[in-house]
PDB file of C-alpha atoms in Angstrom:
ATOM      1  CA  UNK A   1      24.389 -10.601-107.625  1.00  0.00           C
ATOM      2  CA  UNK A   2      26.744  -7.426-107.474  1.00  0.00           C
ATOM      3  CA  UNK A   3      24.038  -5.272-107.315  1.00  0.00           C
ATOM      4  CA  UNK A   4      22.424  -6.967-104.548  1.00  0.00           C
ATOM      5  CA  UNK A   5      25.494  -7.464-102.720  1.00  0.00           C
ATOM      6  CA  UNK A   6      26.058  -3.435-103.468  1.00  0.00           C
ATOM      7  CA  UNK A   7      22.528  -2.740-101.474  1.00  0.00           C
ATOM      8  CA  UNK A   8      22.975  -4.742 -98.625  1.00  0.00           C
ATOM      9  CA  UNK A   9      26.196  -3.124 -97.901  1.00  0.00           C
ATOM     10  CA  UNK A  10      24.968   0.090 -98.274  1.00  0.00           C
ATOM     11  CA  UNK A  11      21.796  -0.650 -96.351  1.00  0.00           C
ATOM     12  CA  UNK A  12      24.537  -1.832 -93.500  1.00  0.00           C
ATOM     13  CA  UNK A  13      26.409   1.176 -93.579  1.00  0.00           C
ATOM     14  CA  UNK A  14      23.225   3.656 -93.064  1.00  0.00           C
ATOM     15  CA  UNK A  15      22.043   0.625 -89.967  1.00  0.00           C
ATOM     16  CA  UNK A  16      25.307   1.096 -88.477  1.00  0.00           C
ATOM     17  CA  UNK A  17      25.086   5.352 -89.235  1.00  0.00           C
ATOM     18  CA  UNK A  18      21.521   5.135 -87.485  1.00  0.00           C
ATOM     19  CA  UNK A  19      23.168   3.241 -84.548  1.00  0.00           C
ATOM     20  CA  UNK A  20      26.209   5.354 -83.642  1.00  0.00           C
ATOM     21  CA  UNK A  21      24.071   8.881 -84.245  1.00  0.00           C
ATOM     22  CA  UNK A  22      23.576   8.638 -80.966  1.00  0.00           C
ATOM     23  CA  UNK A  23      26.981   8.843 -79.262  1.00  0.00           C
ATOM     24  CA  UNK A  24      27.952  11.800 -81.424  1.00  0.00           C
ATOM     25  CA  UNK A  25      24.992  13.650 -81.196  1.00  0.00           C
ATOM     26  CA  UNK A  26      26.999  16.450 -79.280  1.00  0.00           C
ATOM     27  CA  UNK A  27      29.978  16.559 -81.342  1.00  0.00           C
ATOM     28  CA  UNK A  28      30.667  19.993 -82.333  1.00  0.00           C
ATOM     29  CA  UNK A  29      28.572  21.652 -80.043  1.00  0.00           C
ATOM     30  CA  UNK A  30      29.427  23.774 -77.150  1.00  0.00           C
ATOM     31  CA  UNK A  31      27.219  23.411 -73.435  1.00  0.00           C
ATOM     32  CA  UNK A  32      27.983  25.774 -70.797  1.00  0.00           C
ATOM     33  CA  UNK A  33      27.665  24.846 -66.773  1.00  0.00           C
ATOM     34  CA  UNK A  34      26.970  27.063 -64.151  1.00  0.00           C
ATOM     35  CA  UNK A  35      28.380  26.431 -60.870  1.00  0.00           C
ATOM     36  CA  UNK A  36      28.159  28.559 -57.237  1.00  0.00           C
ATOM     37  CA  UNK A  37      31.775  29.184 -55.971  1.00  0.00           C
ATOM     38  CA  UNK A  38      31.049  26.501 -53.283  1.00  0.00           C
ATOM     39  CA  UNK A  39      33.768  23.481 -53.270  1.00  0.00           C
ATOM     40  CA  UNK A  40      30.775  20.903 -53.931  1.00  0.00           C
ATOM     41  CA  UNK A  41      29.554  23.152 -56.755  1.00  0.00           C
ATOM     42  CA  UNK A  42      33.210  23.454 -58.372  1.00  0.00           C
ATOM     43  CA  UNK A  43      33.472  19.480 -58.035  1.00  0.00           C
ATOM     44  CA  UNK A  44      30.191  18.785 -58.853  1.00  0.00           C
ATOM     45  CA  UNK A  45      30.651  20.723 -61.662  1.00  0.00           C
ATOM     46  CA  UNK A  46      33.820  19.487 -63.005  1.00  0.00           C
ATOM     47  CA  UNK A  47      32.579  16.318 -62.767  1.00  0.00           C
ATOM     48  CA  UNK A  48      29.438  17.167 -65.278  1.00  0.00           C
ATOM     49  CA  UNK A  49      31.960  18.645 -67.531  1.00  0.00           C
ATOM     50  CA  UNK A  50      34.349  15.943 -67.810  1.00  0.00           C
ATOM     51  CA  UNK A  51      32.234  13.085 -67.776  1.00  0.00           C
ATOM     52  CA  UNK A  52      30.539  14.972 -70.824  1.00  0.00           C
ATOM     53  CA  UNK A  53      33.280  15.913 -72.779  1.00  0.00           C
ATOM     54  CA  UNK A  54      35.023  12.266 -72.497  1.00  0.00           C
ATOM     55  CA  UNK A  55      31.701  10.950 -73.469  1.00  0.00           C
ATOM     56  CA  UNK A  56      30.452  12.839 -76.270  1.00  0.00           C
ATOM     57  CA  UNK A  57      33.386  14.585 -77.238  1.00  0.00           C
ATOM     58  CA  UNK A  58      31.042  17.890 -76.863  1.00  0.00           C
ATOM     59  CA  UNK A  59      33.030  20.907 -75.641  1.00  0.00           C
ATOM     60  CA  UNK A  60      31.807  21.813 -72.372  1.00  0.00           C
ATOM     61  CA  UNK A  61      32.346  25.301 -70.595  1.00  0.00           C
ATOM     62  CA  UNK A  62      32.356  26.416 -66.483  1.00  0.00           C
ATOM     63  CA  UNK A  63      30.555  29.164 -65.696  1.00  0.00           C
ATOM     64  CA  UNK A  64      31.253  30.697 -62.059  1.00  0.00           C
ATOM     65  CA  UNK A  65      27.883  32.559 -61.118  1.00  0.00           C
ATOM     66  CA  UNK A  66      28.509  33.038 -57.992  1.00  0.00           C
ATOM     67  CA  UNK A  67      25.756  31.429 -56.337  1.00  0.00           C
ATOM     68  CA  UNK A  68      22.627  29.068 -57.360  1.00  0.00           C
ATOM     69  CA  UNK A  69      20.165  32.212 -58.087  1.00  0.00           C
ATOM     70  CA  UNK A  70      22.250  33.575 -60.601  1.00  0.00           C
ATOM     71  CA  UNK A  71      22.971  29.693 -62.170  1.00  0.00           C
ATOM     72  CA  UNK A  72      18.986  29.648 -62.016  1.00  0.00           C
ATOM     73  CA  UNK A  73      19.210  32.595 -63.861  1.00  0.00           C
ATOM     74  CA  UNK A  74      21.917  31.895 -66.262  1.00  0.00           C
ATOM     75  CA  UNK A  75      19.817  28.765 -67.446  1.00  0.00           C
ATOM     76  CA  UNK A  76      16.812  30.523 -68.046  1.00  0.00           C
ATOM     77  CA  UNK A  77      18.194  33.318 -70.137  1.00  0.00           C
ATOM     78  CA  UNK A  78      19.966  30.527 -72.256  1.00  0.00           C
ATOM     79  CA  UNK A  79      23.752  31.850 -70.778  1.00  0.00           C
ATOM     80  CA  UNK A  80      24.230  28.247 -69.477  1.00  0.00           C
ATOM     81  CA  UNK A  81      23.044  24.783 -70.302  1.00  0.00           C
ATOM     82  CA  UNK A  82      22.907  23.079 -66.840  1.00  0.00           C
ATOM     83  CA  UNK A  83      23.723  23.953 -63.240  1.00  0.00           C
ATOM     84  CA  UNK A  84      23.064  22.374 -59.610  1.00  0.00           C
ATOM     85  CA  UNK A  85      20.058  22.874 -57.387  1.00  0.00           C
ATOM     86  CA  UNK A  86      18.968  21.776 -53.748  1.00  0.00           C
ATOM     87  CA  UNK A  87      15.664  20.231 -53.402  1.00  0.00           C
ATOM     88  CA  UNK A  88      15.456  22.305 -49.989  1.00  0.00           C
ATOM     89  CA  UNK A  89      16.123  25.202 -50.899  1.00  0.00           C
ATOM     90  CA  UNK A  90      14.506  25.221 -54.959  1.00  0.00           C
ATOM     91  CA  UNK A  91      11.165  24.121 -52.426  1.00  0.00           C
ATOM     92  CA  UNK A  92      11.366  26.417 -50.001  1.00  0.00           C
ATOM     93  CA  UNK A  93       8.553  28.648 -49.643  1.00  0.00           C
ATOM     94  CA  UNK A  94       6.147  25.752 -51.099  1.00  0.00           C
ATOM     95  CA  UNK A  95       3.759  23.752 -49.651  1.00  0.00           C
ATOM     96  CA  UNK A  96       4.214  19.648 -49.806  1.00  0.00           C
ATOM     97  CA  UNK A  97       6.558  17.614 -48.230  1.00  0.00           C
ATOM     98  CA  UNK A  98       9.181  18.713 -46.184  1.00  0.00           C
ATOM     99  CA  UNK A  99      12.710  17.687 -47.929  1.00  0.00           C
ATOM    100  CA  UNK A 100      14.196  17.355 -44.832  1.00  0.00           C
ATOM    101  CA  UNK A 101      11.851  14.213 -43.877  1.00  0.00           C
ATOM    102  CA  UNK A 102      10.511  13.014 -47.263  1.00  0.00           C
ATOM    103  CA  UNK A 103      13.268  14.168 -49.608  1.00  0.00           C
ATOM    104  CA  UNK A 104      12.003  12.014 -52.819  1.00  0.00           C
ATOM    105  CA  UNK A 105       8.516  13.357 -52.307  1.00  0.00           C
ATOM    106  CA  UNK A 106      10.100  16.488 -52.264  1.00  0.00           C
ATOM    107  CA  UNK A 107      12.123  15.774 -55.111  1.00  0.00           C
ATOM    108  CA  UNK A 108       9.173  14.888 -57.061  1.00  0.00           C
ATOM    109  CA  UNK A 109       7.418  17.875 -56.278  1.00  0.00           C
ATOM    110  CA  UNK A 110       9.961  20.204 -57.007  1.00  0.00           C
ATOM    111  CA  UNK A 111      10.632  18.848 -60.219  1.00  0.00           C
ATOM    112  CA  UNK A 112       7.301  19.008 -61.339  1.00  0.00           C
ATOM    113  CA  UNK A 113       6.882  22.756 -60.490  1.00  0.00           C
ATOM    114  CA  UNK A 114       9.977  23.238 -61.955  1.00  0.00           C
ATOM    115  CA  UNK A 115       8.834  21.878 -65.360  1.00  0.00           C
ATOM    116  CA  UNK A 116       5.624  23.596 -65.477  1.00  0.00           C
ATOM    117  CA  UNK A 117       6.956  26.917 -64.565  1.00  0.00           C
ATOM    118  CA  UNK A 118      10.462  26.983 -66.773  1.00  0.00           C
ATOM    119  CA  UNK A 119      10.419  24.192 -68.965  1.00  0.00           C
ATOM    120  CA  UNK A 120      13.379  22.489 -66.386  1.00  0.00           C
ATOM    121  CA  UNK A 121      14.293  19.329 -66.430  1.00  0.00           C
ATOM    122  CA  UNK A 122      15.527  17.957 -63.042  1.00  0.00           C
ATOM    123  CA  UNK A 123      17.446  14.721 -63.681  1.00  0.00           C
ATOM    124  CA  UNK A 124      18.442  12.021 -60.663  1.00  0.00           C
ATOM    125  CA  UNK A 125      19.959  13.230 -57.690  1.00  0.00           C
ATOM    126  CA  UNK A 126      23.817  12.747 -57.675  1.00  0.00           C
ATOM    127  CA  UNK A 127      22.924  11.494 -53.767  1.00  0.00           C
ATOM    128  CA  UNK A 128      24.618  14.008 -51.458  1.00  0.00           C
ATOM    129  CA  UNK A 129      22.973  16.589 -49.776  1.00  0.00           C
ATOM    130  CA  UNK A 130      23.634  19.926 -50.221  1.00  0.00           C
ATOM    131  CA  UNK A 131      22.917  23.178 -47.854  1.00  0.00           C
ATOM    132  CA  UNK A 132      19.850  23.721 -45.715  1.00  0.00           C
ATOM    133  CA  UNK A 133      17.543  26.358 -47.023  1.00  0.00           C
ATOM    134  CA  UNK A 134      17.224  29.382 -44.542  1.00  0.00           C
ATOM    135  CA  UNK A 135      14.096  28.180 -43.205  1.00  0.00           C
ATOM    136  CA  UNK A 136      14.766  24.827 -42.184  1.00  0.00           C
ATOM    137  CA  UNK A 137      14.215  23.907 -38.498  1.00  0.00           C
ATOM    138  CA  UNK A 138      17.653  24.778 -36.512  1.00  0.00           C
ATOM    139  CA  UNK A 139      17.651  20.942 -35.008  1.00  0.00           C
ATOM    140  CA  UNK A 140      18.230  19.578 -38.324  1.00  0.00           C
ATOM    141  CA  UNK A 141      22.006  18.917 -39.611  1.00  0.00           C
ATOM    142  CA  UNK A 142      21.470  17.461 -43.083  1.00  0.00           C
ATOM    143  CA  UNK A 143      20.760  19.330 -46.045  1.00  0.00           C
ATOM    144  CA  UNK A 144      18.872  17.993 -49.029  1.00  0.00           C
ATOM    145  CA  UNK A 145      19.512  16.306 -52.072  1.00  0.00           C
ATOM    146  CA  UNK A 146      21.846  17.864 -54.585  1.00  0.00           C
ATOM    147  CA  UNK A 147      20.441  17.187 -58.222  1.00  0.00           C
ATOM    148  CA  UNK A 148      21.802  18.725 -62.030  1.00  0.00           C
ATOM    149  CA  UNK A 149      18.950  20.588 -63.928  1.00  0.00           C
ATOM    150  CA  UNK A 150      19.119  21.366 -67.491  1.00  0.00           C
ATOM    151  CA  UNK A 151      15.829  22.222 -69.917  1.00  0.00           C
ATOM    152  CA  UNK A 152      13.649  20.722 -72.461  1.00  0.00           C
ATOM    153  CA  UNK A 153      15.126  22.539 -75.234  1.00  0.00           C
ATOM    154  CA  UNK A 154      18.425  21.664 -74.502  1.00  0.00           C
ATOM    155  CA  UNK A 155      17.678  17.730 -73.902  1.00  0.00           C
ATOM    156  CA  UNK A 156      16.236  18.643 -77.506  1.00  0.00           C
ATOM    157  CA  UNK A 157      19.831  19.420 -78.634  1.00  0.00           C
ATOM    158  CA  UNK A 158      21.711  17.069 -76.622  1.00  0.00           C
ATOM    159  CA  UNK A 159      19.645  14.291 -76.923  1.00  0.00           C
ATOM    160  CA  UNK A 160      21.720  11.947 -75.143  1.00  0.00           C
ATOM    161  CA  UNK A 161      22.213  14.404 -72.826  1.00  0.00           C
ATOM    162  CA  UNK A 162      19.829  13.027 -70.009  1.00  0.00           C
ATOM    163  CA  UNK A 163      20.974   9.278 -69.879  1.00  0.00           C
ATOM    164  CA  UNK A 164      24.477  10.495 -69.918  1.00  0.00           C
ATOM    165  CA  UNK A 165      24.321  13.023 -66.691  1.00  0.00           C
ATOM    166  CA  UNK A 166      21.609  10.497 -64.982  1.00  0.00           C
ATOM    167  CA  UNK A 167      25.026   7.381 -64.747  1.00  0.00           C
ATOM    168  CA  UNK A 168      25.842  10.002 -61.774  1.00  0.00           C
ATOM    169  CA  UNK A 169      23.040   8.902 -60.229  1.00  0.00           C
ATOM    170  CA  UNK A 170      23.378   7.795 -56.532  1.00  0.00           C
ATOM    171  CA  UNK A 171      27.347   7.629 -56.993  1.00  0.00           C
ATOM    172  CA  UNK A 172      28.319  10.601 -55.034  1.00  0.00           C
ATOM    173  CA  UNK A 173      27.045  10.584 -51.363  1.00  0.00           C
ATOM    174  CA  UNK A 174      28.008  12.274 -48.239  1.00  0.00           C
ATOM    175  CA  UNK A 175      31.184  10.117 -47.659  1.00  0.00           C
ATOM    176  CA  UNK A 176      32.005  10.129 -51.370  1.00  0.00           C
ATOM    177  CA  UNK A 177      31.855  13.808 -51.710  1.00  0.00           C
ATOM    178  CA  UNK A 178      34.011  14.442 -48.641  1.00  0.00           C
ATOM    179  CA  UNK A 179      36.347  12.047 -49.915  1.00  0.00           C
ATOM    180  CA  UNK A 180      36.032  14.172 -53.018  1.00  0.00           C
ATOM    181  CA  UNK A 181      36.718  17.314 -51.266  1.00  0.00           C
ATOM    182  CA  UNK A 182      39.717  16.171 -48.960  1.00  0.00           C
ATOM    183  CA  UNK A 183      41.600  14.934 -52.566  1.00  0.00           C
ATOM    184  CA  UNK A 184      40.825  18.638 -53.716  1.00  0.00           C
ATOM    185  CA  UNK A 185      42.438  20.191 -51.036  1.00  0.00           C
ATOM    186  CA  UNK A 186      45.905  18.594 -52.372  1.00  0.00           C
ATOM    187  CA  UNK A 187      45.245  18.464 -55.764  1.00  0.00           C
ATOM    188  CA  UNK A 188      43.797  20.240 -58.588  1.00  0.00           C
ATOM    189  CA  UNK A 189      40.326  19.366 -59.189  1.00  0.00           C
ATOM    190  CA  UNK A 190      39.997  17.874 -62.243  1.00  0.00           C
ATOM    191  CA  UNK A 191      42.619  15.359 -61.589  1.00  0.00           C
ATOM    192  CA  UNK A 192      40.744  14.100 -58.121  1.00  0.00           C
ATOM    193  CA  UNK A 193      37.242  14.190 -60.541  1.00  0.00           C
ATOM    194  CA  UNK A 194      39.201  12.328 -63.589  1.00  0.00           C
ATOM    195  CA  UNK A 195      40.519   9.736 -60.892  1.00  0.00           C
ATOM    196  CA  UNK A 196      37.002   9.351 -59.723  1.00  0.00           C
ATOM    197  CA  UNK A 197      35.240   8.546 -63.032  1.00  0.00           C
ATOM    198  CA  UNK A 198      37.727   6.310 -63.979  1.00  0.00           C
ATOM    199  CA  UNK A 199      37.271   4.249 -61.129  1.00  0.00           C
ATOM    200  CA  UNK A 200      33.695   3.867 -61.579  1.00  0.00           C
ATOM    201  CA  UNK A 201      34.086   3.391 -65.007  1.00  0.00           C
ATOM    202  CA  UNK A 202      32.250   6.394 -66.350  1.00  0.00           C
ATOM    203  CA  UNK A 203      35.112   7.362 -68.146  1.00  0.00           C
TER     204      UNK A 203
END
């Protein structure tokens, strides 16, 4: 009877090993985001690194590139883990739909290109809009939608990674991110982020 009370305790120790893998998966690791020196970028930002960090206890680094080419950039060369595009302006140039008027079948387009050509992964769209690519007709006043992009191999690393990032989805829209950005202008960033999170209960 001891020894069969031995191996079911053991067998419920490696279960509940199995099950909380997961969570820690990041532990001890380091990820690095680049952000453009824009406000929404340096919240935006923040926001990915905190919500991280407080979630997987995985050390998380800002990068300042200086603008969204060079965060492209950073990515690819394997300087940074994750950054923020536009759907607009990562589209322009391409034929499909226009992300001005169909911005999920833009979305979905982009994303797909994105994947074939760099092994990107572009996860839900946080749900503002960011800047208007150069090309966009002058009558239009919104942007398109703002969305974190990371790559295969690093999803392969983090593999929690995805889920985590994609609880931001739809939670920060236009209002939401001004609100953001009004709170920044009085107070240091991480503290109007932190207050954020917690209120949604991300954190």
């Amino acid at each position: 009877m001891k020894g069969k009370k031995y191996l079911i305790l053991i067998a419920g120790l490696i279960f509940f090993h199995l099950l909380a893998t997961p969570l820690f998966a990041c532990k001890g690791r380091v990820l690095v985001v680049a952000v453009g020196d824009s406000i929404d970028q340096v919240i935006m930002g923040k926001m990915l690194s905190i919500l991280i960090n407080e979630r997987t206890g995985t050390t998380v680094e800002i990068a300042q590139s200086g603008d969204i080419e060079a965060s492209h950039e950073a990515v690819l060369q394997g300087k940074a883990n994750i950054y923020i595009n536009y759907v607009g302006m990562a589209g322009a140039g391409t034929e499909g739909p226009n992300a001005l008027d169909e911005p999920q079948k833009a979305y979905i387009l982009v994303s797909r290109s994105y994947m074939e050509k760099y092994g990107m992964v572009w996860l839900k769209p946080f749900g503002f809009q960011g800047p208007l690519p150069q090309a966009a007709p002058s009558g239009k006043i919104d942007g398109t939608l703002a969305v974190p992009v990371t790559t295969k191999d690093v999803i392969k690393k983090f593999p929690i990674l995805d889920r985590l990032i994609n609880k931001l989805a739809g939670q920060v829209d236009n209002k939401t991110l001004e609100e953001l950005r009004e709170k920044s202008a009085n107070q240091d960033v991480e503290i109007t982020v932190r207050e954020f999170l917690t209120s949604h209960k991300l954190i």
